[in-house]
Amino acid sequence: DPAHSRRGRALALAGATLFTTSDTMLGIRKFVWKDAPDRLESAVMATYTLGQLLLSEGTLALLEAPAAE
């Protein structure tokens, strides 16, 4: 079913984007913004957690998609 494949790819892409955003915020906090507010850690954890969830869901959706013939 192509819909499963599209859904899986979209979820995985969104997850990868959020995961990259999380790592970018960590880098900015460590190397650029030395006195970053504490709430930045909440944003890092939120994007990291949601990114991991979406990557997992995308992978599962792709694994459940029937193989192309």
mmCIF file with all atom_site columns, C-alpha atoms in Angstrom:
data_model
loop_
_atom_site.group_PDB
_atom_site.id
_atom_site.type_symbol
_atom_site.label_atom_id
_atom_site.label_alt_id
_atom_site.label_comp_id
_atom_site.label_asym_id
_atom_site.label_entity_id
_atom_site.label_seq_id
_atom_site.pdbx_PDB_ins_code
_atom_site.Cartn_x
_atom_site.Cartn_y
_atom_site.Cartn_z
_atom_site.occupancy
_atom_site.B_iso_or_equiv
_atom_site.pdbx_formal_charge
_atom_site.auth_seq_id
_atom_site.auth_comp_id
_atom_site.auth_asym_id
_atom_site.auth_atom_id
_atom_site.pdbx_PDB_model_num
ATOM 1  C CA . ASP A 1 1  ? 0.000  0.000  0.000  1.00 0.00 ? 1  ASP A CA 1
ATOM 2  C CA . PRO A 1 2  ? 1.715  3.220  -1.131 1.00 0.00 ? 2  PRO A CA 1
ATOM 3  C CA . ALA A 1 3  ? -0.120 5.170  1.583  1.00 0.00 ? 3  ALA A CA 1
ATOM 4  C CA . HIS A 1 4  ? 1.790  3.259  4.291  1.00 0.00 ? 4  HIS A CA 1
ATOM 5  C CA . SER A 1 5  ? 5.066  4.039  2.564  1.00 0.00 ? 5  SER A CA 1
ATOM 6  C CA . ARG A 1 6  ? 4.242  7.742  2.196  1.00 0.00 ? 6  ARG A CA 1
ATOM 7  C CA . ARG A 1 7  ? 3.066  7.922  5.805  1.00 0.00 ? 7  ARG A CA 1
ATOM 8  C CA . GLY A 1 8  ? 6.170  6.112  7.046  1.00 0.00 ? 8  GLY A CA 1
ATOM 9  C CA . ARG A 1 9  ? 8.512  8.362  5.103  1.00 0.00 ? 9  ARG A CA 1
ATOM 10 C CA . ALA A 1 10 ? 6.688  11.492 6.275  1.00 0.00 ? 10 ALA A CA 1
ATOM 11 C CA . LEU A 1 11 ? 6.811  10.391 9.918  1.00 0.00 ? 11 LEU A CA 1
ATOM 12 C CA . ALA A 1 12 ? 10.480 9.451  9.687  1.00 0.00 ? 12 ALA A CA 1
ATOM 13 C CA . LEU A 1 13 ? 11.344 12.770 8.022  1.00 0.00 ? 13 LEU A CA 1
ATOM 14 C CA . ALA A 1 14 ? 9.466  14.735 10.687 1.00 0.00 ? 14 ALA A CA 1
ATOM 15 C CA . GLY A 1 15 ? 11.213 12.716 13.406 1.00 0.00 ? 15 GLY A CA 1
ATOM 16 C CA . ALA A 1 16 ? 14.631 13.267 11.867 1.00 0.00 ? 16 ALA A CA 1
ATOM 17 C CA . THR A 1 17 ? 13.928 16.991 11.583 1.00 0.00 ? 17 THR A CA 1
ATOM 18 C CA . LEU A 1 18 ? 12.930 17.230 15.253 1.00 0.00 ? 18 LEU A CA 1
ATOM 19 C CA . PHE A 1 19 ? 15.913 15.141 16.327 1.00 0.00 ? 19 PHE A CA 1
ATOM 20 C CA . THR A 1 20 ? 18.239 17.444 14.361 1.00 0.00 ? 20 THR A CA 1
ATOM 21 C CA . THR A 1 21 ? 16.525 20.465 15.895 1.00 0.00 ? 21 THR A CA 1
ATOM 22 C CA . SER A 1 22 ? 17.147 19.022 19.358 1.00 0.00 ? 22 SER A CA 1
ATOM 23 C CA . ASP A 1 23 ? 20.843 18.480 18.623 1.00 0.00 ? 23 ASP A CA 1
ATOM 24 C CA . THR A 1 24 ? 21.112 21.977 17.143 1.00 0.00 ? 24 THR A CA 1
ATOM 25 C CA . MET A 1 25 ? 19.669 23.481 20.323 1.00 0.00 ? 25 MET A CA 1
ATOM 26 C CA . LEU A 1 26 ? 22.151 21.466 22.396 1.00 0.00 ? 26 LEU A CA 1
ATOM 27 C CA . GLY A 1 27 ? 25.024 22.777 20.290 1.00 0.00 ? 27 GLY A CA 1
ATOM 28 C CA . ILE A 1 28 ? 23.817 26.352 20.518 1.00 0.00 ? 28 ILE A CA 1
ATOM 29 C CA . ARG A 1 29 ? 23.415 26.033 24.283 1.00 0.00 ? 29 ARG A CA 1
ATOM 30 C CA . LYS A 1 30 ? 26.908 24.580 24.708 1.00 0.00 ? 30 LYS A CA 1
ATOM 31 C CA . PHE A 1 31 ? 28.937 26.664 22.269 1.00 0.00 ? 31 PHE A CA 1
ATOM 32 C CA . VAL A 1 32 ? 27.015 29.876 21.513 1.00 0.00 ? 32 VAL A CA 1
ATOM 33 C CA . TRP A 1 33 ? 24.504 30.799 24.209 1.00 0.00 ? 33 TRP A CA 1
ATOM 34 C CA . LYS A 1 34 ? 26.419 30.201 27.444 1.00 0.00 ? 34 LYS A CA 1
ATOM 35 C CA . ASP A 1 35 ? 23.743 31.691 29.708 1.00 0.00 ? 35 ASP A CA 1
ATOM 36 C CA . ALA A 1 36 ? 20.739 30.054 28.021 1.00 0.00 ? 36 ALA A CA 1
ATOM 37 C CA . PRO A 1 37 ? 17.530 29.988 30.061 1.00 0.00 ? 37 PRO A CA 1
ATOM 38 C CA . ASP A 1 38 ? 16.643 26.757 31.843 1.00 0.00 ? 38 ASP A CA 1
ATOM 39 C CA . ARG A 1 39 ? 13.484 26.364 29.762 1.00 0.00 ? 39 ARG A CA 1
ATOM 40 C CA . LEU A 1 40 ? 15.689 25.627 26.751 1.00 0.00 ? 40 LEU A CA 1
ATOM 41 C CA . GLU A 1 41 ? 16.327 22.191 28.287 1.00 0.00 ? 41 GLU A CA 1
ATOM 42 C CA . SER A 1 42 ? 12.567 21.535 28.182 1.00 0.00 ? 42 SER A CA 1
ATOM 43 C CA . ALA A 1 43 ? 12.509 22.420 24.489 1.00 0.00 ? 43 ALA A CA 1
ATOM 44 C CA . VAL A 1 44 ? 15.480 20.116 23.866 1.00 0.00 ? 44 VAL A CA 1
ATOM 45 C CA . MET A 1 45 ? 13.792 17.207 25.636 1.00 0.00 ? 45 MET A CA 1
ATOM 46 C CA . ALA A 1 46 ? 10.449 17.826 23.921 1.00 0.00 ? 46 ALA A CA 1
ATOM 47 C CA . THR A 1 47 ? 11.944 17.868 20.423 1.00 0.00 ? 47 THR A CA 1
ATOM 48 C CA . TYR A 1 48 ? 14.194 14.896 21.201 1.00 0.00 ? 48 TYR A CA 1
ATOM 49 C CA . THR A 1 49 ? 11.368 12.769 22.617 1.00 0.00 ? 49 THR A CA 1
ATOM 50 C CA . LEU A 1 50 ? 8.892  13.610 19.862 1.00 0.00 ? 50 LEU A CA 1
ATOM 51 C CA . GLY A 1 51 ? 11.589 13.100 17.233 1.00 0.00 ? 51 GLY A CA 1
ATOM 52 C CA . GLN A 1 52 ? 12.369 9.622  18.556 1.00 0.00 ? 52 GLN A CA 1
ATOM 53 C CA . LEU A 1 53 ? 8.663  8.749  18.652 1.00 0.00 ? 53 LEU A CA 1
ATOM 54 C CA . LEU A 1 54 ? 8.122  9.858  15.060 1.00 0.00 ? 54 LEU A CA 1
ATOM 55 C CA . LEU A 1 55 ? 11.237 8.029  13.850 1.00 0.00 ? 55 LEU A CA 1
ATOM 56 C CA . SER A 1 56 ? 9.960  4.845  15.515 1.00 0.00 ? 56 SER A CA 1
ATOM 57 C CA . GLU A 1 57 ? 6.444  5.228  14.155 1.00 0.00 ? 57 GLU A CA 1
ATOM 58 C CA . GLY A 1 58 ? 7.794  5.940  10.677 1.00 0.00 ? 58 GLY A CA 1
ATOM 59 C CA . THR A 1 59 ? 9.982  2.848  10.785 1.00 0.00 ? 59 THR A CA 1
ATOM 60 C CA . LEU A 1 60 ? 7.072  0.701  11.931 1.00 0.00 ? 60 LEU A CA 1
ATOM 61 C CA . ALA A 1 61 ? 4.845  2.082  9.181  1.00 0.00 ? 61 ALA A CA 1
ATOM 62 C CA . LEU A 1 62 ? 7.514  1.301  6.582  1.00 0.00 ? 62 LEU A CA 1
ATOM 63 C CA . LEU A 1 63 ? 8.000  -2.225 7.939  1.00 0.00 ? 63 LEU A CA 1
ATOM 64 C CA . GLU A 1 64 ? 4.252  -2.844 7.808  1.00 0.00 ? 64 GLU A CA 1
ATOM 65 C CA . ALA A 1 65 ? 4.001  -1.633 4.203  1.00 0.00 ? 65 ALA A CA 1
ATOM 66 C CA . PRO A 1 66 ? 3.873  -4.512 1.724  1.00 0.00 ? 66 PRO A CA 1
ATOM 67 C CA . ALA A 1 67 ? 6.941  -4.898 -0.450 1.00 0.00 ? 67 ALA A CA 1
ATOM 68 C CA . ALA A 1 68 ? 6.725  -3.574 -3.979 1.00 0.00 ? 68 ALA A CA 1
ATOM 69 C CA . GLU A 1 69 ? 6.450  -6.313 -6.579 1.00 0.00 ? 69 GLU A CA 1
#
